[in-house]
PDB file of C-alpha atoms in Angstrom:
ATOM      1  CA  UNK A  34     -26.561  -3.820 -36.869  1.00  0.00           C
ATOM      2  CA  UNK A  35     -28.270  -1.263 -34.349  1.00  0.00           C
ATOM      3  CA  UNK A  36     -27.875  -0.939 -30.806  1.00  0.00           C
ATOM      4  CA  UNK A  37     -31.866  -2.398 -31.189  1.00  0.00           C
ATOM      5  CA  UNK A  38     -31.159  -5.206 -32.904  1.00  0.00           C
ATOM      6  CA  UNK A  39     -28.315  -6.210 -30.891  1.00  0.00           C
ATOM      7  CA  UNK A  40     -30.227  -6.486 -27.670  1.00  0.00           C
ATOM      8  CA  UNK A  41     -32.856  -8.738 -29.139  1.00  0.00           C
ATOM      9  CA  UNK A  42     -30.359 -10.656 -30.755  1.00  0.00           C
ATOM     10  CA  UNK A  43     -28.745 -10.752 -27.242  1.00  0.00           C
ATOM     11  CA  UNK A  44     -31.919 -11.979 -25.640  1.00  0.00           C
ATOM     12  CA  UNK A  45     -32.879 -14.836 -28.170  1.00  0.00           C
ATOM     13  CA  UNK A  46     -29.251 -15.732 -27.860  1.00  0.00           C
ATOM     14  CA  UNK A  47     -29.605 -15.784 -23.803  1.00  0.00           C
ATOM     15  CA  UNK A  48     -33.157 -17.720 -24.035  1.00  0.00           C
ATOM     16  CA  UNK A  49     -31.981 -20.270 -26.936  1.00  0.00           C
ATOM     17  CA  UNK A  50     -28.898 -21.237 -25.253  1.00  0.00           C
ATOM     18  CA  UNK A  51     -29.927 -21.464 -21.433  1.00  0.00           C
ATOM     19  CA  UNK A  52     -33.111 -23.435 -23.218  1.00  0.00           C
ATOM     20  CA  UNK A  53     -30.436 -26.051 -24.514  1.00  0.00           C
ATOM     21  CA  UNK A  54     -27.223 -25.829 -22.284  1.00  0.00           C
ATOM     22  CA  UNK A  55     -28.391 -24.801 -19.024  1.00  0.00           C
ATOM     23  CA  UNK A  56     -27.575 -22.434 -16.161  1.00  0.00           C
ATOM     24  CA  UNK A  57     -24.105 -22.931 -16.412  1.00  0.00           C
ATOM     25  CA  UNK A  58     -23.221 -22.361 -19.846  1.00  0.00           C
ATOM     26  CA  UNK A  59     -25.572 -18.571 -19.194  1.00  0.00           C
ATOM     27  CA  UNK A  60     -23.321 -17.577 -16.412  1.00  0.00           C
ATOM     28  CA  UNK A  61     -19.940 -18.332 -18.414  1.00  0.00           C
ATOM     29  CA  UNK A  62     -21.589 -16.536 -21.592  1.00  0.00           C
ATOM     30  CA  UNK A  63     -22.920 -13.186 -19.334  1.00  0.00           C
ATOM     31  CA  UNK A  64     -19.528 -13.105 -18.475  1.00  0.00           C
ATOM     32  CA  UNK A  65     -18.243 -13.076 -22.023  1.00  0.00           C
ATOM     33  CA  UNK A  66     -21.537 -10.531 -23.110  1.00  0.00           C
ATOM     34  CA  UNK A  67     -20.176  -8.295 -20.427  1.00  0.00           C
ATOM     35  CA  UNK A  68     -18.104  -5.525 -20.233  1.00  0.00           C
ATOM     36  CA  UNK A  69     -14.518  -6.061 -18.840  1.00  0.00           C
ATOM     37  CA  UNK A  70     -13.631  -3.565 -16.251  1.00  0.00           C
ATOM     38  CA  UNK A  71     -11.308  -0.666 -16.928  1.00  0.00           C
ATOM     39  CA  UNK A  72      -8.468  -2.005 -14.749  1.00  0.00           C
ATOM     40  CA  UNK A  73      -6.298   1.173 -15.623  1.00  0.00           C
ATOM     41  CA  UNK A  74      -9.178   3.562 -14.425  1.00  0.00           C
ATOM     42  CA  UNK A  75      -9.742   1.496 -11.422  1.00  0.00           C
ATOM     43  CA  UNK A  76      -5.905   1.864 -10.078  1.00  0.00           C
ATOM     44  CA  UNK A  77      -5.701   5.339 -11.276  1.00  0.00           C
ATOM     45  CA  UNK A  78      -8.861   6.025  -8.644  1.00  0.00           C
ATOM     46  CA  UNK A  79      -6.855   4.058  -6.184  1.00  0.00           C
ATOM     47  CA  UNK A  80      -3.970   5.964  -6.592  1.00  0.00           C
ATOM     48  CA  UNK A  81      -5.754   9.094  -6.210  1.00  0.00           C
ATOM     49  CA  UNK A  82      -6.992   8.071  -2.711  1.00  0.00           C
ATOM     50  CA  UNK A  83      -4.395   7.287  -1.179  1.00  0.00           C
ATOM     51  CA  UNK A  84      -2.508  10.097  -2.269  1.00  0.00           C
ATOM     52  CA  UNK A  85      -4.852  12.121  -0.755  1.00  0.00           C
ATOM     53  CA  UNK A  86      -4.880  10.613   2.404  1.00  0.00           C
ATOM     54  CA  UNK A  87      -0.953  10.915   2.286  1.00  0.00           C
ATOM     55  CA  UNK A  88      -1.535  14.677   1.660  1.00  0.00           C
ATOM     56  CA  UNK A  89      -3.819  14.882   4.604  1.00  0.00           C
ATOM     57  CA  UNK A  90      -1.340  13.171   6.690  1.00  0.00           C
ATOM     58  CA  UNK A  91       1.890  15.991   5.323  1.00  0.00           C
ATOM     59  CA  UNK A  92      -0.641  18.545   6.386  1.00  0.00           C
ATOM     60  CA  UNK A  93      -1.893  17.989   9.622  1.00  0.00           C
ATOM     61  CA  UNK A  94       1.106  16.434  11.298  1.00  0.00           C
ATOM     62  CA  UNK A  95       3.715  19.126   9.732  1.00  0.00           C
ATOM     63  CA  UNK A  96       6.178  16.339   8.415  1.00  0.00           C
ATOM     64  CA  UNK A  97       8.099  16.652   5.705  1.00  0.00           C
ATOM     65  CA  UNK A  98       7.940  13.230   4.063  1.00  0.00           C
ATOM     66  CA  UNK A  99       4.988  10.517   4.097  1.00  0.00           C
ATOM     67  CA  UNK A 100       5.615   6.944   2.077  1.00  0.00           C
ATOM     68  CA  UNK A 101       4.424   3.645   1.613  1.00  0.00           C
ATOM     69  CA  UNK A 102       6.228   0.626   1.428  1.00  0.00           C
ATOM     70  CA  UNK A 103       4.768  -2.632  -0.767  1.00  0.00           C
ATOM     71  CA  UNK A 104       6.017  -6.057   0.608  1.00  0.00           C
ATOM     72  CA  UNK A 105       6.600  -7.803  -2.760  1.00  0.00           C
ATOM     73  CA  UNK A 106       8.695 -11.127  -4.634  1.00  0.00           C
ATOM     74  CA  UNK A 107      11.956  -9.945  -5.614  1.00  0.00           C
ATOM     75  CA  UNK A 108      12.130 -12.092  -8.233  1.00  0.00           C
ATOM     76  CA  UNK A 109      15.217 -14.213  -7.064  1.00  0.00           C
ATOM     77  CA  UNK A 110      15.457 -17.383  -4.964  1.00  0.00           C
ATOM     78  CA  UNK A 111      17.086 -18.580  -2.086  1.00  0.00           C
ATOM     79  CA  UNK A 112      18.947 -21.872  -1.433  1.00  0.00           C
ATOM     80  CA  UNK A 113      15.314 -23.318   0.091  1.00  0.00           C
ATOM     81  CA  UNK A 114      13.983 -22.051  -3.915  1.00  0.00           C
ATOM     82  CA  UNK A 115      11.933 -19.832  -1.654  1.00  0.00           C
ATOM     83  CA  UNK A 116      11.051 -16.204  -3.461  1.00  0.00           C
ATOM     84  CA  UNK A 117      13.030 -13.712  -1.379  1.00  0.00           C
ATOM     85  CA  UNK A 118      11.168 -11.453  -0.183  1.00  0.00           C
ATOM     86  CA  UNK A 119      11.674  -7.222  -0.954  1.00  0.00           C
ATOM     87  CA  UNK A 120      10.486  -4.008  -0.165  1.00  0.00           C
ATOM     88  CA  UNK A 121      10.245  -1.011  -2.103  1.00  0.00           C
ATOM     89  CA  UNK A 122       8.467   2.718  -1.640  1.00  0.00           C
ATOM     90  CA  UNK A 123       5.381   2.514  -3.526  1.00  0.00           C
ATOM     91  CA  UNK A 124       4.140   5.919  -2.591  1.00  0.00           C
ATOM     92  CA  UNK A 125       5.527   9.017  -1.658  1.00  0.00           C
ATOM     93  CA  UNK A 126       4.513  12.528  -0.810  1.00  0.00           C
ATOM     94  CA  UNK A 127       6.666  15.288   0.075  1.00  0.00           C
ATOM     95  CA  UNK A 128       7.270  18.732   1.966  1.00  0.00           C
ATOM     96  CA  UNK A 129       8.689  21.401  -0.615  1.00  0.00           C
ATOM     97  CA  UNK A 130      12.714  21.035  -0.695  1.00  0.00           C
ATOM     98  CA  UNK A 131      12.691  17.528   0.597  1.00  0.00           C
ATOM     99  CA  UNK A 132      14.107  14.762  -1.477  1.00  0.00           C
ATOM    100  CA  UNK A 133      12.355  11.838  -2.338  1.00  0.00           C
ATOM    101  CA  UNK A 134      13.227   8.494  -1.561  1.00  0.00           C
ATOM    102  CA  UNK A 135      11.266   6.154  -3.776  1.00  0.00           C
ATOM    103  CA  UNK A 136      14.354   6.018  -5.738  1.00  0.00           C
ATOM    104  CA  UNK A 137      16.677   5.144  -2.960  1.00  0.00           C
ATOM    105  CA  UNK A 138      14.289   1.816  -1.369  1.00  0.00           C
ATOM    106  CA  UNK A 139      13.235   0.004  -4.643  1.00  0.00           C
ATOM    107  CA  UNK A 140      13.583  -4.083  -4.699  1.00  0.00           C
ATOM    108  CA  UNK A 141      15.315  -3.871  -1.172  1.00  0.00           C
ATOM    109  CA  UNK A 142      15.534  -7.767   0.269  1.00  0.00           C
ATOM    110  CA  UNK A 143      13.665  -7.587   3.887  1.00  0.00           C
ATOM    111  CA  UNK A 144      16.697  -9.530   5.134  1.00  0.00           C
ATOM    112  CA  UNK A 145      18.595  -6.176   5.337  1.00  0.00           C
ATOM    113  CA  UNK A 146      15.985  -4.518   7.837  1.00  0.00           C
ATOM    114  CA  UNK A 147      14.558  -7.785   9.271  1.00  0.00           C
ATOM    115  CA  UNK A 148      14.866  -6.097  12.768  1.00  0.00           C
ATOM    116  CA  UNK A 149      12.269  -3.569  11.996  1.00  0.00           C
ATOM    117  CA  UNK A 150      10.307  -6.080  10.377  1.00  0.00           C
ATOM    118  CA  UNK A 151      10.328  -8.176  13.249  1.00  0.00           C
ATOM    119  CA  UNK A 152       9.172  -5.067  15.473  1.00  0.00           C
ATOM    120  CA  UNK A 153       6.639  -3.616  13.232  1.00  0.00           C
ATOM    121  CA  UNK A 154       4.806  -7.314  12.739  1.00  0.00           C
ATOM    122  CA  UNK A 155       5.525  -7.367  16.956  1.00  0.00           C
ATOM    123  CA  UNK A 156       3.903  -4.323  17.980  1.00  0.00           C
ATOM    124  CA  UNK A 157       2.423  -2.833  14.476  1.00  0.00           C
ATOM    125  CA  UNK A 158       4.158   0.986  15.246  1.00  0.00           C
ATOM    126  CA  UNK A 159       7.578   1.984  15.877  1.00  0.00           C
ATOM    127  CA  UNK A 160       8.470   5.473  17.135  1.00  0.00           C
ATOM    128  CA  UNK A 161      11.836   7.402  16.312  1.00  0.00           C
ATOM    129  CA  UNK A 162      11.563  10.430  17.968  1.00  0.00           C
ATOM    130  CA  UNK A 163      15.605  11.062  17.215  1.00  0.00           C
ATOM    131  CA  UNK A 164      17.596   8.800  15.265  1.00  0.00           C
ATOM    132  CA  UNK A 165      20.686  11.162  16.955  1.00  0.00           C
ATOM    133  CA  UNK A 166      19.577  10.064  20.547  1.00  0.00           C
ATOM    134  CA  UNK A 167      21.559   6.870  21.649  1.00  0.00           C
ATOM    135  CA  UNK A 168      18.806   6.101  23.666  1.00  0.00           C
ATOM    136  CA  UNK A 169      16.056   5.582  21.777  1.00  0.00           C
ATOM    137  CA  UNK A 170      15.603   2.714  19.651  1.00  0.00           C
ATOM    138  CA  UNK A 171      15.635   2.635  15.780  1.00  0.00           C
ATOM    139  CA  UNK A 172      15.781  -1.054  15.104  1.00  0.00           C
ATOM    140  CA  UNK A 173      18.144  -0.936  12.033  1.00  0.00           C
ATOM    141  CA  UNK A 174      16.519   2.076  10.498  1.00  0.00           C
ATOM    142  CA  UNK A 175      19.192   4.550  11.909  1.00  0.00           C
ATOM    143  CA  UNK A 176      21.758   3.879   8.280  1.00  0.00           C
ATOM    144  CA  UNK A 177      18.399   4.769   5.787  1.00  0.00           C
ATOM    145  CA  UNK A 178      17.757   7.330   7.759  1.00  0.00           C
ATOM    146  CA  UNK A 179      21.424   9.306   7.296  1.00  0.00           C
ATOM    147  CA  UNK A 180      20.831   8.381   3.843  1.00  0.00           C
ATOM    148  CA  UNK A 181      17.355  10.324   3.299  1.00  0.00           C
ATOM    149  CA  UNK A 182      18.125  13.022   5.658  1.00  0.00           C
ATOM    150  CA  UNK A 183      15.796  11.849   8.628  1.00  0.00           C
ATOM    151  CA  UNK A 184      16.221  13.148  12.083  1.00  0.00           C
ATOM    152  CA  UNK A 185      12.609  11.566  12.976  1.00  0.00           C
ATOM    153  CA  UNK A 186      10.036   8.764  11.913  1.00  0.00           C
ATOM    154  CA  UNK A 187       7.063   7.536  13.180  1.00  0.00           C
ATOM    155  CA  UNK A 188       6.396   4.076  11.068  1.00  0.00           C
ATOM    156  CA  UNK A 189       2.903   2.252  11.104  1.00  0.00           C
ATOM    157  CA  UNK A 190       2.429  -1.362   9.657  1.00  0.00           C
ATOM    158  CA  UNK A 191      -0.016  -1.970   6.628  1.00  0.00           C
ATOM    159  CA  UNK A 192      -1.701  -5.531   7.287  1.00  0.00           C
ATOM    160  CA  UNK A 193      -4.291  -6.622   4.881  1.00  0.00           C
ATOM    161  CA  UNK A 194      -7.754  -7.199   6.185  1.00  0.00           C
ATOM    162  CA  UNK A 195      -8.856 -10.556   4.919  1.00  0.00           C
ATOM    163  CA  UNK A 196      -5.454 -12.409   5.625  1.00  0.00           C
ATOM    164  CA  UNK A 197      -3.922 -10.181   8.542  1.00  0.00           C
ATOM    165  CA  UNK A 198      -0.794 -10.546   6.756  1.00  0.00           C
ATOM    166  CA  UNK A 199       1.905  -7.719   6.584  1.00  0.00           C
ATOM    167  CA  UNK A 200       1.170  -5.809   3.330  1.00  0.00           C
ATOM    168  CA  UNK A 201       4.422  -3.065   3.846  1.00  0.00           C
ATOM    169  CA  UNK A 202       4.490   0.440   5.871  1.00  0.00           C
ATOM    170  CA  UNK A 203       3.257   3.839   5.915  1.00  0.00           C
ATOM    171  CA  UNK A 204       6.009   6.564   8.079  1.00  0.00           C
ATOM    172  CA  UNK A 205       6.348   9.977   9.219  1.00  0.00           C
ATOM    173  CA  UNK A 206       9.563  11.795   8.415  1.00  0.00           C
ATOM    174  CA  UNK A 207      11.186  14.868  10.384  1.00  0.00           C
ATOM    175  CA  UNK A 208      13.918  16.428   9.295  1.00  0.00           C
ATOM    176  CA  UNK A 209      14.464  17.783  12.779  1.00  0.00           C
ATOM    177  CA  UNK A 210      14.336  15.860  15.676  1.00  0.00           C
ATOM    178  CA  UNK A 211      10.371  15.372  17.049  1.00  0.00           C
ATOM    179  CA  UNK A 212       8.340  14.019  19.794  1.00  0.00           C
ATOM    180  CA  UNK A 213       4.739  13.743  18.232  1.00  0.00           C
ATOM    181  CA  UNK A 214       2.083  13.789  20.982  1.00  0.00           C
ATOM    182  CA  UNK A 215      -0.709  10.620  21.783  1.00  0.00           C
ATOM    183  CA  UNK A 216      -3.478  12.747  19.549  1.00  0.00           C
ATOM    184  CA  UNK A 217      -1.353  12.847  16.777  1.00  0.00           C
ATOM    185  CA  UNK A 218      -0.454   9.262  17.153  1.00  0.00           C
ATOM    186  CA  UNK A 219      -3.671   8.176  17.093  1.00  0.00           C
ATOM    187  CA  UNK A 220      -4.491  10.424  13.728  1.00  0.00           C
ATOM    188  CA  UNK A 221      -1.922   8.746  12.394  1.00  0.00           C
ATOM    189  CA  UNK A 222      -3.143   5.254  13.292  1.00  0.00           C
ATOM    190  CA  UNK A 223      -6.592   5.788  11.688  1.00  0.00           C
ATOM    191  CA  UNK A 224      -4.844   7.111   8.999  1.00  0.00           C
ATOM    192  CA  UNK A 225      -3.192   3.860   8.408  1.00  0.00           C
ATOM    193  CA  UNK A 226      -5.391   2.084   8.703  1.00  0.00           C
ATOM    194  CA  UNK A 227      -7.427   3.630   6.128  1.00  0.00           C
ATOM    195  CA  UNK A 228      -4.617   3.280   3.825  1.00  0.00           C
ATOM    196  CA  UNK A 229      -4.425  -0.759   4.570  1.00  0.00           C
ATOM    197  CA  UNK A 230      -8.338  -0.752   3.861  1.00  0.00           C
ATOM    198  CA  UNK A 231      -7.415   0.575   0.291  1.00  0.00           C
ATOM    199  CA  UNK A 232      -4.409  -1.531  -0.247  1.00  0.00           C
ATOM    200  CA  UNK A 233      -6.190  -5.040   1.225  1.00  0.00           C
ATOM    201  CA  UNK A 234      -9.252  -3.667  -1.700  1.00  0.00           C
ATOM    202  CA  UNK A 235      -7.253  -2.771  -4.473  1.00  0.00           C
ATOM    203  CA  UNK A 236      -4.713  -6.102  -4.486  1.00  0.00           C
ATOM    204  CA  UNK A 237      -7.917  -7.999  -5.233  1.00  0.00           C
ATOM    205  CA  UNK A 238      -8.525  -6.613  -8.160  1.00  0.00           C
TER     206      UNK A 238
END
């Protein structure tokens, strides 16, 4: 049968059926008649965006490691039955010579870094200008730092837009110690929440 004769076989369909069933039964059979969206294309454009951003980010603020974390169910329960809650590094872009860490925070329980959680959900950015300095805070972070090499981070919280829930994290790593000025800040701000805008979108589909 020809592409013709398959829309007016379409149409007769459409008339003969809303003329006997009703509105209702049309909507759920347009649905059907429709084509499904190409969920793999769709995430692949995500993907592409927000790796871009991340490269935009690497570039302008000289770092040498941007990442994303995904707040997600672990998969295991707690005494409550509750689904404990993990982390892992979703996204990653990096500075030539720098090791990635994707592989290092994957299915980590929240429970291990609840301080920064409770910080990051408190004030929605936390500031490490030297994880060395005794002085300066790095609410729990300082141990994942020595393990990825980080002598700075700058860490902004990913909430989603409809719910205002905590979605996971975007950061800044240094390898050296650095003090980023308020411009540069703010880029960064914009910048995440640019990234959240995508996320909040692309968990709906």
């Amino acid at each position: 049968m020809n592409q013709h004769m398959m829309e007016i076989f379409g149409s007769v369909l459409v008339a003969l059926i809303t003329a006997l069933l009703g509105p209702i039964v049309l909507i759920w059979v347009k649905k059907k008649l429709s084509k499904p969206k190409d969920e793999l294309k769709i995430e692949l454009n995500e993907i592409e965006k927000i790796n871009a951003e991340m490269e935009e980010i690497l570039d302008y603020l000289e770092c040498d490691r941007v990442w994303v974390t995904q707040i997600h169910n672990g998969g295991h329960f707690l005494h409550s039955n509750k689904s404990m809650q993990k982390f892992s590094v979703v996204y990653e872009v990096d500075a030539p010579g720098v090791s990635p860490v994707s592989k290092i925070f994957t299915n980590i329980p929240i429970s291990l870094y609840s301080r920064f959680f409770i910080e990051i959900m408190r004030v929605r950015f936390i500031g490490i200008c030297n994880y060395d300095d005794a002085t300066v805070a790095t609410y729990g972070l300082k141990t994942g730092a020595e393990a990825t090499g980080a002598k700075a981070s700058y860490i902004s919280g990913l909430f989603d837009f409809g719910t205002g829930k905590l979605m996971g994290s975007i950061g800044i790593d240094f390898m050296e110690p650095k003090h980023i000025d308020d411009d540069k800040i703010e880029y960064f701000r914009v910048k995440s929440e640019r990234l959240a805008g995508y996320l909040s979108n692309y968990n709906k589909f």
